[in-house]
Amino acid sequence: MILAGTGHRPDKLGCEFDMRGPVSDALRAVTRTVLLREDPEEVVSGMALGFDMILAEEAIELGFLVTAAIPFEGQESTWPWESQRRYRKILDHDAVTLVVCAPGGHSNHKFDHRNRFMVGRAMSKPGARLLAAWDGSSGGTRNTVMYAREVDCPIIHLRPDLARTTWTIVEPKERDHER
């Protein structure tokens, strides 16, 4: 089974841009719980700041193989130095395979291409799942969730309660009719 992940960036995760603090810690813990329970043979991360990098770091720490699906080369070039260092550390790990989803530099449509690649990669093997750390708002995470629903990819929804810095695991339903 391949588990792909999508989720919010730090601005929707308690503004913890260094991915340290109560929201990020709670997200790490619930992500670890799901990874240990699902025991995927591969984890696919889009490597954006926030949840994507938390997912990759937790998967590596637990010994899973990770596919880093980046939308284009240089995705990290405008990020703060510390974020770029974390990104490079993940990509340089032996358990990580890098996939550049679209050639060339930045273009907004490449994020959607990457998100569809991640869901497609998960769907390439039986038992696919999309792990989504999503508060229901619009954006790339929502677009990825909607696409996963279109192609009948079951979704494990991590729903935040940022007021209490907790996350609730909403289990996938058959054919994921949670709409």
PDB file of C-alpha atoms in Angstrom:
ATOM      1  CA  MET A   1       0.000   0.000   0.000  1.00  0.00           C
ATOM      2  CA  ILE A   2       1.165   3.486  -0.847  1.00  0.00           C
ATOM      3  CA  LEU A   3       0.174   6.392   1.372  1.00  0.00           C
ATOM      4  CA  ALA A   4       0.289   9.857  -0.197  1.00  0.00           C
ATOM      5  CA  GLY A   5       0.012  12.940   1.978  1.00  0.00           C
ATOM      6  CA  THR A   6      -1.296  16.453   1.540  1.00  0.00           C
ATOM      7  CA  GLY A   7      -1.745  19.178   4.070  1.00  0.00           C
ATOM      8  CA  HIS A   8      -1.530  22.770   5.038  1.00  0.00           C
ATOM      9  CA  ARG A   9       1.432  25.065   5.097  1.00  0.00           C
ATOM     10  CA  PRO A  10       2.522  26.765   8.330  1.00  0.00           C
ATOM     11  CA  ASP A  11       0.215  29.774   7.941  1.00  0.00           C
ATOM     12  CA  LYS A  12      -2.741  27.405   8.511  1.00  0.00           C
ATOM     13  CA  LEU A  13      -0.919  25.390  11.162  1.00  0.00           C
ATOM     14  CA  GLY A  14      -0.738  27.888  13.987  1.00  0.00           C
ATOM     15  CA  CYS A  15       1.847  30.006  12.128  1.00  0.00           C
ATOM     16  CA  GLU A  16       4.588  27.678  13.367  1.00  0.00           C
ATOM     17  CA  PHE A  17       6.933  28.388  10.468  1.00  0.00           C
ATOM     18  CA  ASP A  18       9.785  26.457  12.083  1.00  0.00           C
ATOM     19  CA  MET A  19       7.360  23.497  12.458  1.00  0.00           C
ATOM     20  CA  ARG A  20       7.909  23.524  16.207  1.00  0.00           C
ATOM     21  CA  GLY A  21       5.206  24.223  18.750  1.00  0.00           C
ATOM     22  CA  PRO A  22       1.963  22.729  20.024  1.00  0.00           C
ATOM     23  CA  VAL A  23       0.177  22.487  16.664  1.00  0.00           C
ATOM     24  CA  SER A  24       3.144  20.950  14.843  1.00  0.00           C
ATOM     25  CA  ASP A  25       3.864  18.610  17.769  1.00  0.00           C
ATOM     26  CA  ALA A  26       0.259  17.378  17.800  1.00  0.00           C
ATOM     27  CA  LEU A  27       0.328  16.937  14.016  1.00  0.00           C
ATOM     28  CA  ARG A  28       3.576  14.957  14.240  1.00  0.00           C
ATOM     29  CA  ALA A  29       2.074  12.670  16.873  1.00  0.00           C
ATOM     30  CA  VAL A  30      -1.120  11.938  14.939  1.00  0.00           C
ATOM     31  CA  THR A  31       0.866  11.478  11.703  1.00  0.00           C
ATOM     32  CA  ARG A  32       3.135   8.976  13.454  1.00  0.00           C
ATOM     33  CA  THR A  33       0.066   7.114  14.752  1.00  0.00           C
ATOM     34  CA  VAL A  34      -1.376   6.817  11.236  1.00  0.00           C
ATOM     35  CA  LEU A  35       1.955   5.751   9.711  1.00  0.00           C
ATOM     36  CA  LEU A  36       2.459   3.010  12.300  1.00  0.00           C
ATOM     37  CA  ARG A  37      -1.117   1.791  11.908  1.00  0.00           C
ATOM     38  CA  GLU A  38      -1.193   1.838   8.106  1.00  0.00           C
ATOM     39  CA  ASP A  39       2.383   0.509   7.697  1.00  0.00           C
ATOM     40  CA  PRO A  40       2.738   1.631   4.051  1.00  0.00           C
ATOM     41  CA  GLU A  41       5.441   0.281   1.792  1.00  0.00           C
ATOM     42  CA  GLU A  42       5.930   3.829   0.502  1.00  0.00           C
ATOM     43  CA  VAL A  43       4.991   7.339   1.604  1.00  0.00           C
ATOM     44  CA  VAL A  44       4.596  10.110  -0.977  1.00  0.00           C
ATOM     45  CA  SER A  45       5.198  13.693   0.145  1.00  0.00           C
ATOM     46  CA  GLY A  46       4.858  16.856  -1.935  1.00  0.00           C
ATOM     47  CA  MET A  47       7.644  18.416   0.143  1.00  0.00           C
ATOM     48  CA  ALA A  48       5.954  21.769   0.719  1.00  0.00           C
ATOM     49  CA  LEU A  49       6.524  23.627   3.968  1.00  0.00           C
ATOM     50  CA  GLY A  50       4.301  22.441   6.798  1.00  0.00           C
ATOM     51  CA  PHE A  51       2.525  19.095   6.804  1.00  0.00           C
ATOM     52  CA  ASP A  52       4.336  17.684   3.758  1.00  0.00           C
ATOM     53  CA  MET A  53       7.726  18.026   5.408  1.00  0.00           C
ATOM     54  CA  ILE A  54       6.408  16.776   8.761  1.00  0.00           C
ATOM     55  CA  LEU A  55       5.067  13.675   6.983  1.00  0.00           C
ATOM     56  CA  ALA A  56       8.402  13.049   5.249  1.00  0.00           C
ATOM     57  CA  GLU A  57      10.398  13.496   8.458  1.00  0.00           C
ATOM     58  CA  GLU A  58       8.137  11.169  10.453  1.00  0.00           C
ATOM     59  CA  ALA A  59       8.172   8.535   7.696  1.00  0.00           C
ATOM     60  CA  ILE A  60      11.982   8.627   7.518  1.00  0.00           C
ATOM     61  CA  GLU A  61      12.301   8.405  11.295  1.00  0.00           C
ATOM     62  CA  LEU A  62      10.034   5.335  11.321  1.00  0.00           C
ATOM     63  CA  GLY A  63      12.013   3.654   8.521  1.00  0.00           C
ATOM     64  CA  PHE A  64       9.575   3.981   5.637  1.00  0.00           C
ATOM     65  CA  LEU A  65      10.583   4.617   2.033  1.00  0.00           C
ATOM     66  CA  VAL A  66       9.638   8.120   0.910  1.00  0.00           C
ATOM     67  CA  THR A  67       8.969   9.484  -2.547  1.00  0.00           C
ATOM     68  CA  ALA A  68       9.569  13.238  -2.542  1.00  0.00           C
ATOM     69  CA  ALA A  69       7.309  14.506  -5.324  1.00  0.00           C
ATOM     70  CA  ILE A  70       8.358  18.081  -5.920  1.00  0.00           C
ATOM     71  CA  PRO A  71       6.419  20.241  -8.384  1.00  0.00           C
ATOM     72  CA  PHE A  72       9.557  21.743  -9.990  1.00  0.00           C
ATOM     73  CA  GLU A  73      13.249  22.168  -9.279  1.00  0.00           C
ATOM     74  CA  GLY A  74      13.909  25.076  -6.969  1.00  0.00           C
ATOM     75  CA  GLN A  75      10.598  24.828  -5.117  1.00  0.00           C
ATOM     76  CA  GLU A  76      12.453  25.784  -1.929  1.00  0.00           C
ATOM     77  CA  SER A  77      14.503  28.669  -3.331  1.00  0.00           C
ATOM     78  CA  THR A  78      12.453  31.457  -1.721  1.00  0.00           C
ATOM     79  CA  TRP A  79      12.070  29.761   1.668  1.00  0.00           C
ATOM     80  CA  PRO A  80      13.938  30.800   4.816  1.00  0.00           C
ATOM     81  CA  TRP A  81      17.408  29.304   5.126  1.00  0.00           C
ATOM     82  CA  GLU A  82      16.461  26.925   7.974  1.00  0.00           C
ATOM     83  CA  SER A  83      13.529  25.560   5.959  1.00  0.00           C
ATOM     84  CA  GLN A  84      15.798  25.024   2.963  1.00  0.00           C
ATOM     85  CA  ARG A  85      18.258  23.132   5.199  1.00  0.00           C
ATOM     86  CA  ARG A  86      15.488  20.820   6.462  1.00  0.00           C
ATOM     87  CA  TYR A  87      14.268  20.266   2.907  1.00  0.00           C
ATOM     88  CA  ARG A  88      17.783  19.313   1.711  1.00  0.00           C
ATOM     89  CA  LYS A  89      18.282  17.017   4.705  1.00  0.00           C
ATOM     90  CA  ILE A  90      15.115  15.132   3.769  1.00  0.00           C
ATOM     91  CA  LEU A  91      16.014  14.903   0.071  1.00  0.00           C
ATOM     92  CA  ASP A  92      19.539  13.710   0.876  1.00  0.00           C
ATOM     93  CA  HIS A  93      18.337  10.810   3.041  1.00  0.00           C
ATOM     94  CA  ASP A  94      18.969   7.298   1.677  1.00  0.00           C
ATOM     95  CA  ALA A  95      15.301   6.324   2.125  1.00  0.00           C
ATOM     96  CA  VAL A  96      14.127   9.129  -0.175  1.00  0.00           C
ATOM     97  CA  THR A  97      13.590   8.990  -3.929  1.00  0.00           C
ATOM     98  CA  LEU A  98      13.180  12.357  -5.626  1.00  0.00           C
ATOM     99  CA  VAL A  99      10.638  12.824  -8.422  1.00  0.00           C
ATOM    100  CA  VAL A 100      10.434  16.189 -10.195  1.00  0.00           C
ATOM    101  CA  CYS A 101       6.855  16.299 -11.450  1.00  0.00           C
ATOM    102  CA  ALA A 102       7.319  19.049 -14.064  1.00  0.00           C
ATOM    103  CA  PRO A 103      10.461  20.391 -15.732  1.00  0.00           C
ATOM    104  CA  GLY A 104      11.542  24.005 -15.515  1.00  0.00           C
ATOM    105  CA  GLY A 105      10.974  26.618 -12.851  1.00  0.00           C
ATOM    106  CA  HIS A 106       8.006  27.918 -10.924  1.00  0.00           C
ATOM    107  CA  SER A 107       4.525  27.906 -12.392  1.00  0.00           C
ATOM    108  CA  ASN A 108       1.334  27.582 -10.360  1.00  0.00           C
ATOM    109  CA  HIS A 109      -0.116  24.773 -12.494  1.00  0.00           C
ATOM    110  CA  LYS A 110       2.835  22.566 -11.523  1.00  0.00           C
ATOM    111  CA  PHE A 111       1.533  22.286  -7.957  1.00  0.00           C
ATOM    112  CA  ASP A 112      -1.690  20.736  -9.264  1.00  0.00           C
ATOM    113  CA  HIS A 113       0.334  18.426 -11.514  1.00  0.00           C
ATOM    114  CA  ARG A 114       2.355  17.310  -8.456  1.00  0.00           C
ATOM    115  CA  ASN A 115      -0.794  16.736  -6.400  1.00  0.00           C
ATOM    116  CA  ARG A 116      -2.351  14.575  -9.110  1.00  0.00           C
ATOM    117  CA  PHE A 117       0.915  12.648  -9.430  1.00  0.00           C
ATOM    118  CA  MET A 118       0.843  11.885  -5.696  1.00  0.00           C
ATOM    119  CA  VAL A 119      -2.711  10.532  -5.771  1.00  0.00           C
ATOM    120  CA  GLY A 120      -1.951   8.575  -8.950  1.00  0.00           C
ATOM    121  CA  ARG A 121       1.160   7.084  -7.369  1.00  0.00           C
ATOM    122  CA  ALA A 122      -0.857   5.960  -4.355  1.00  0.00           C
ATOM    123  CA  MET A 123      -3.532   4.482  -6.616  1.00  0.00           C
ATOM    124  CA  SER A 124      -0.919   2.455  -8.506  1.00  0.00           C
ATOM    125  CA  LYS A 125      -1.094  -0.253  -5.825  1.00  0.00           C
ATOM    126  CA  PRO A 126      -4.010  -1.844  -3.966  1.00  0.00           C
ATOM    127  CA  GLY A 127      -4.982  -0.291  -0.640  1.00  0.00           C
ATOM    128  CA  ALA A 128      -4.126   3.289  -1.598  1.00  0.00           C
ATOM    129  CA  ARG A 129      -4.774   6.055   0.899  1.00  0.00           C
ATOM    130  CA  LEU A 130      -4.468   9.824   0.928  1.00  0.00           C
ATOM    131  CA  LEU A 131      -3.572  11.279   4.321  1.00  0.00           C
ATOM    132  CA  ALA A 132      -4.929  14.832   4.406  1.00  0.00           C
ATOM    133  CA  ALA A 133      -4.208  17.359   7.173  1.00  0.00           C
ATOM    134  CA  TRP A 134      -6.992  19.707   6.149  1.00  0.00           C
ATOM    135  CA  ASP A 135      -9.187  22.251   7.922  1.00  0.00           C
ATOM    136  CA  GLY A 136     -11.768  22.391   5.118  1.00  0.00           C
ATOM    137  CA  SER A 137     -10.501  25.662   3.627  1.00  0.00           C
ATOM    138  CA  SER A 138      -9.753  26.290  -0.033  1.00  0.00           C
ATOM    139  CA  GLY A 139      -6.305  25.838  -1.531  1.00  0.00           C
ATOM    140  CA  GLY A 140      -4.012  23.112  -2.781  1.00  0.00           C
ATOM    141  CA  THR A 141      -4.893  20.665  -0.005  1.00  0.00           C
ATOM    142  CA  ARG A 142      -8.596  20.976  -0.816  1.00  0.00           C
ATOM    143  CA  ASN A 143      -7.873  20.530  -4.526  1.00  0.00           C
ATOM    144  CA  THR A 144      -5.926  17.348  -3.804  1.00  0.00           C
ATOM    145  CA  VAL A 145      -8.700  15.978  -1.582  1.00  0.00           C
ATOM    146  CA  MET A 146     -11.307  16.732  -4.262  1.00  0.00           C
ATOM    147  CA  TYR A 147      -9.204  14.982  -6.906  1.00  0.00           C
ATOM    148  CA  ALA A 148      -8.716  11.948  -4.646  1.00  0.00           C
ATOM    149  CA  ARG A 149     -12.494  11.763  -4.219  1.00  0.00           C
ATOM    150  CA  GLU A 150     -12.964  11.943  -8.007  1.00  0.00           C
ATOM    151  CA  VAL A 151     -10.733   8.897  -8.487  1.00  0.00           C
ATOM    152  CA  ASP A 152     -12.126   7.018  -5.450  1.00  0.00           C
ATOM    153  CA  CYS A 153      -8.925   7.154  -3.404  1.00  0.00           C
ATOM    154  CA  PRO A 154      -9.822   6.636   0.274  1.00  0.00           C
ATOM    155  CA  ILE A 155      -8.915   9.599   2.464  1.00  0.00           C
ATOM    156  CA  ILE A 156      -7.740   9.575   6.052  1.00  0.00           C
ATOM    157  CA  HIS A 157      -8.641  13.082   7.136  1.00  0.00           C
ATOM    158  CA  LEU A 158      -6.681  14.698   9.941  1.00  0.00           C
ATOM    159  CA  ARG A 159      -9.027  17.433  11.079  1.00  0.00           C
ATOM    160  CA  PRO A 160      -7.529  20.207  13.207  1.00  0.00           C
ATOM    161  CA  ASP A 161      -8.877  21.877  16.269  1.00  0.00           C
ATOM    162  CA  LEU A 162      -6.310  24.649  16.439  1.00  0.00           C
ATOM    163  CA  ALA A 163      -7.945  26.187  19.509  1.00  0.00           C
ATOM    164  CA  ARG A 164      -7.008  23.038  21.421  1.00  0.00           C
ATOM    165  CA  THR A 165      -4.001  22.148  19.223  1.00  0.00           C
ATOM    166  CA  THR A 166      -5.373  18.656  18.661  1.00  0.00           C
ATOM    167  CA  TRP A 167      -6.079  16.613  15.545  1.00  0.00           C
ATOM    168  CA  THR A 168      -8.899  14.141  14.983  1.00  0.00           C
ATOM    169  CA  ILE A 169      -8.481  11.157  12.683  1.00  0.00           C
ATOM    170  CA  VAL A 170     -11.526  10.742  10.466  1.00  0.00           C
ATOM    171  CA  GLU A 171     -11.399   7.251   9.019  1.00  0.00           C
ATOM    172  CA  PRO A 172     -12.064   6.658   5.327  1.00  0.00           C
ATOM    173  CA  LYS A 173     -15.481   5.387   4.468  1.00  0.00           C
ATOM    174  CA  GLU A 174     -16.136   2.910   1.723  1.00  0.00           C
ATOM    175  CA  ARG A 175     -15.753   4.946  -1.488  1.00  0.00           C
ATOM    176  CA  ASP A 176     -15.150   7.963   0.815  1.00  0.00           C
ATOM    177  CA  HIS A 177     -18.602   9.526   0.748  1.00  0.00           C
ATOM    178  CA  GLU A 178     -17.675  12.084   3.438  1.00  0.00           C
ATOM    179  CA  ARG A 179     -18.580  15.159   1.401  1.00  0.00           C
TER     180      ARG A 179
END
